[in-house]
Short mmCIF file of C-alpha atoms in Angstrom, two decimals:
data_model
loop_
_atom_site.label_atom_id
_atom_site.label_comp_id
_atom_site.label_asym_id
_atom_site.label_seq_id
_atom_site.Cartn_x
_atom_site.Cartn_y
_atom_site.Cartn_z
CA MET A 2 75.82 104.76 95.30
CA THR A 3 77.64 107.46 93.43
CA VAL A 4 79.12 111.04 94.01
CA HIS A 5 78.92 113.80 91.53
CA PHE A 6 82.22 114.82 89.76
CA THR A 7 81.31 118.37 90.86
CA TRP A 8 81.46 117.31 94.59
CA PHE A 9 85.17 116.03 93.97
CA HIS A 10 86.13 119.00 92.02
CA GLU A 11 84.88 121.49 94.38
CA ARG A 12 86.44 120.13 97.45
CA LEU A 13 89.44 118.32 95.92
CA ARG A 14 90.58 120.49 93.25
CA VAL A 15 94.08 122.12 94.44
CA LEU A 16 96.19 120.38 97.02
CA PRO A 17 96.86 123.08 99.82
CA PRO A 18 100.65 124.18 99.90
CA ASP A 19 100.97 123.27 103.57
CA ALA A 20 99.25 119.93 103.15
CA SER A 21 100.10 117.13 105.78
CA GLU A 22 101.11 113.71 104.52
CA GLU A 23 97.26 112.44 105.38
CA THR A 24 95.85 115.36 103.39
CA VAL A 25 97.95 114.32 100.55
CA ARG A 26 96.92 110.56 100.50
CA ILE A 27 93.55 111.90 100.69
CA TYR A 28 93.68 113.76 97.49
CA ALA A 29 95.52 110.81 96.07
CA ARG A 30 92.88 108.46 96.93
CA ALA A 31 90.09 110.84 95.54
CA TYR A 32 92.34 111.35 92.27
CA ILE A 33 92.97 107.53 91.75
CA MET A 34 88.93 107.08 92.49
CA MET A 35 88.37 109.75 89.58
CA LEU A 36 90.85 107.75 87.25
CA LEU A 37 89.16 104.50 88.25
CA SER A 38 85.53 105.78 87.38
CA THR A 39 86.39 107.69 84.29
CA GLN A 40 89.39 105.98 82.39
CA LEU A 41 89.58 102.32 83.62
CA PHE A 42 86.14 101.49 84.41
CA GLY A 43 84.02 103.97 82.92
CA ASP A 44 80.06 103.69 82.73
CA LYS A 45 77.16 105.56 81.30
CA SER A 46 76.81 107.90 84.05
CA ALA A 47 79.54 110.23 82.70
CA ASN A 48 79.48 112.66 85.51
CA ARG A 49 79.58 110.53 88.70
CA VAL A 50 82.14 108.47 90.73
CA HIS A 51 80.85 105.22 92.13
CA ILE A 52 81.85 104.58 95.68
CA ARG A 53 82.54 100.99 95.01
CA TRP A 54 86.13 101.83 94.44
CA LEU A 55 86.42 103.01 98.15
CA PRO A 56 87.74 99.74 99.43
CA PHE A 57 90.39 99.67 96.77
CA VAL A 58 91.69 103.02 97.44
CA ALA A 59 91.69 102.69 101.22
CA ASN A 60 95.22 101.13 101.38
CA LEU A 61 97.04 103.15 99.00
CA ASP A 62 100.33 100.66 99.62
CA GLY A 63 98.21 97.47 98.71
CA MET A 64 97.10 98.87 95.36
CA GLY A 65 99.70 97.06 93.54
CA ARG A 66 98.53 93.77 94.51
CA TYR A 67 95.56 94.12 92.13
CA SER A 68 95.78 93.13 88.54
CA TRP A 69 94.09 96.53 87.34
CA GLY A 70 95.00 95.68 83.64
CA SER A 71 92.91 92.24 83.60
CA ALA A 72 90.13 93.96 85.41
CA THR A 73 90.07 96.75 82.82
CA LEU A 74 90.04 94.25 79.88
CA ALA A 75 87.42 91.94 81.51
CA TRP A 76 85.40 95.28 82.02
CA LEU A 77 85.90 96.30 78.46
CA TYR A 78 84.79 92.89 77.23
CA ARG A 79 81.46 93.04 79.50
CA CYS A 80 80.62 96.57 78.13
CA MET A 81 80.97 95.11 74.48
CA CYS A 82 78.78 92.24 75.46
CA ARG A 83 76.10 94.63 76.91
CA VAL A 84 76.23 96.75 73.89
CA ALA A 85 75.52 93.77 71.58
CA ASN A 86 72.02 93.73 73.01
CA ARG A 87 69.28 95.11 70.53
CA ASN A 88 67.98 97.63 72.74
CA VAL A 89 71.35 99.31 73.90
CA THR A 90 72.79 102.14 71.85
CA ASN A 91 75.69 103.50 73.70
CA LEU A 92 79.08 101.80 74.47
CA ALA A 93 80.67 102.36 77.77
CA GLY A 94 83.97 101.31 79.38
CA PRO A 95 87.76 101.88 78.79
CA LEU A 96 87.18 102.86 75.05
CA GLN A 97 90.71 104.45 74.62
CA LEU A 98 92.09 100.73 75.06
CA LEU A 99 89.55 99.71 72.49
CA GLN A 100 90.55 102.50 70.29
CA SER A 101 94.33 101.69 70.57
CA TRP A 102 93.73 98.20 69.84
CA ILE A 103 91.84 99.08 66.62
CA PHE A 104 94.48 101.47 65.30
CA TRP A 105 97.07 98.63 66.00
CA ARG A 106 95.29 95.89 64.32
CA PHE A 107 93.71 98.01 61.71
CA PRO A 108 96.16 100.47 60.17
CA SER A 109 93.83 101.73 57.38
CA LEU A 110 91.68 103.02 60.20
CA ARG A 111 94.44 105.04 61.82
CA PRO A 112 94.21 108.94 61.39
CA ALA A 113 97.09 110.83 60.45
CA GLY A 114 99.52 111.22 63.24
CA PHE A 115 99.26 107.53 64.85
CA GLU A 116 101.64 105.93 62.61
CA VAL A 117 104.22 105.37 65.29
CA PHE A 118 103.48 103.50 68.39
CA SER A 119 105.61 103.62 71.74
CA PHE A 120 104.80 101.32 74.39
CA PRO A 121 107.97 102.18 77.02
CA LEU A 122 107.01 99.84 79.52
CA ALA A 123 106.40 96.95 77.17
CA SER A 124 109.30 97.79 75.11
CA ARG A 125 111.80 97.46 77.55
CA TRP A 126 111.31 93.87 77.54
CA SER A 127 111.70 93.37 73.75
CA ALA A 128 115.49 92.31 73.91
CA TYR A 129 115.16 90.37 77.43
CA LEU A 130 117.03 87.27 77.78
CA PRO A 131 116.57 85.44 80.71
CA PRO A 132 119.75 84.42 82.91
CA ASN A 133 121.44 81.15 81.58
CA ASP A 134 121.00 78.77 84.65
CA GLY A 135 122.24 75.58 82.80
CA LYS A 136 118.96 75.14 81.10
CA GLU A 137 118.50 75.87 77.51
CA GLN A 138 117.26 79.34 76.62
CA ARG A 139 113.85 79.50 74.84
CA MET A 140 114.38 82.91 73.09
CA GLU A 141 117.33 84.25 71.34
CA ILE A 142 117.28 87.69 69.29
CA LYS A 143 118.42 87.47 65.68
CA HIS A 144 120.20 90.13 64.20
CA ASN A 145 117.31 91.84 62.54
CA ASN A 146 115.56 92.27 66.08
CA SER A 147 112.93 89.78 65.58
CA ARG A 148 112.62 87.01 67.81
CA LYS A 149 113.00 83.15 67.07
CA VAL A 150 111.77 80.51 69.39
CA LYS A 151 114.29 77.68 69.89
CA ASP A 152 112.86 73.97 69.93
CA ASN A 153 113.67 72.40 73.07
CA TYR A 154 112.16 69.06 72.15
#
């Protein structure tokens, strides 16, 4: 059961200026469904939004309880397993995730302009040290910004 992107585009393209809070929520749900269907859990339909995402966007406040990153990675692995079959010719799934991994692990395959990576949400933990609560710390920062693991045994 799917809905064409054109249906979403025709009905939910521009938020009315006098939109109520409920209208904003409807537009937000539609936008999130589009992101889920195209960016995170894309399939070979390429022009449809699957309605399987409706239960997940019904409660916008509860969406943070789901592990979207784990689910996206599992979806990518599933798509890669499917493309390994002899009769399958096209790869679907979150290919931008696969591409970023390839550029990170194989620098010789990076095109010009991809020399510097910035992961702002992940990098904020690069210098994290847990509070000293009487237990020995397991991580310490060396002067050259590389990590050293302490041995607790």
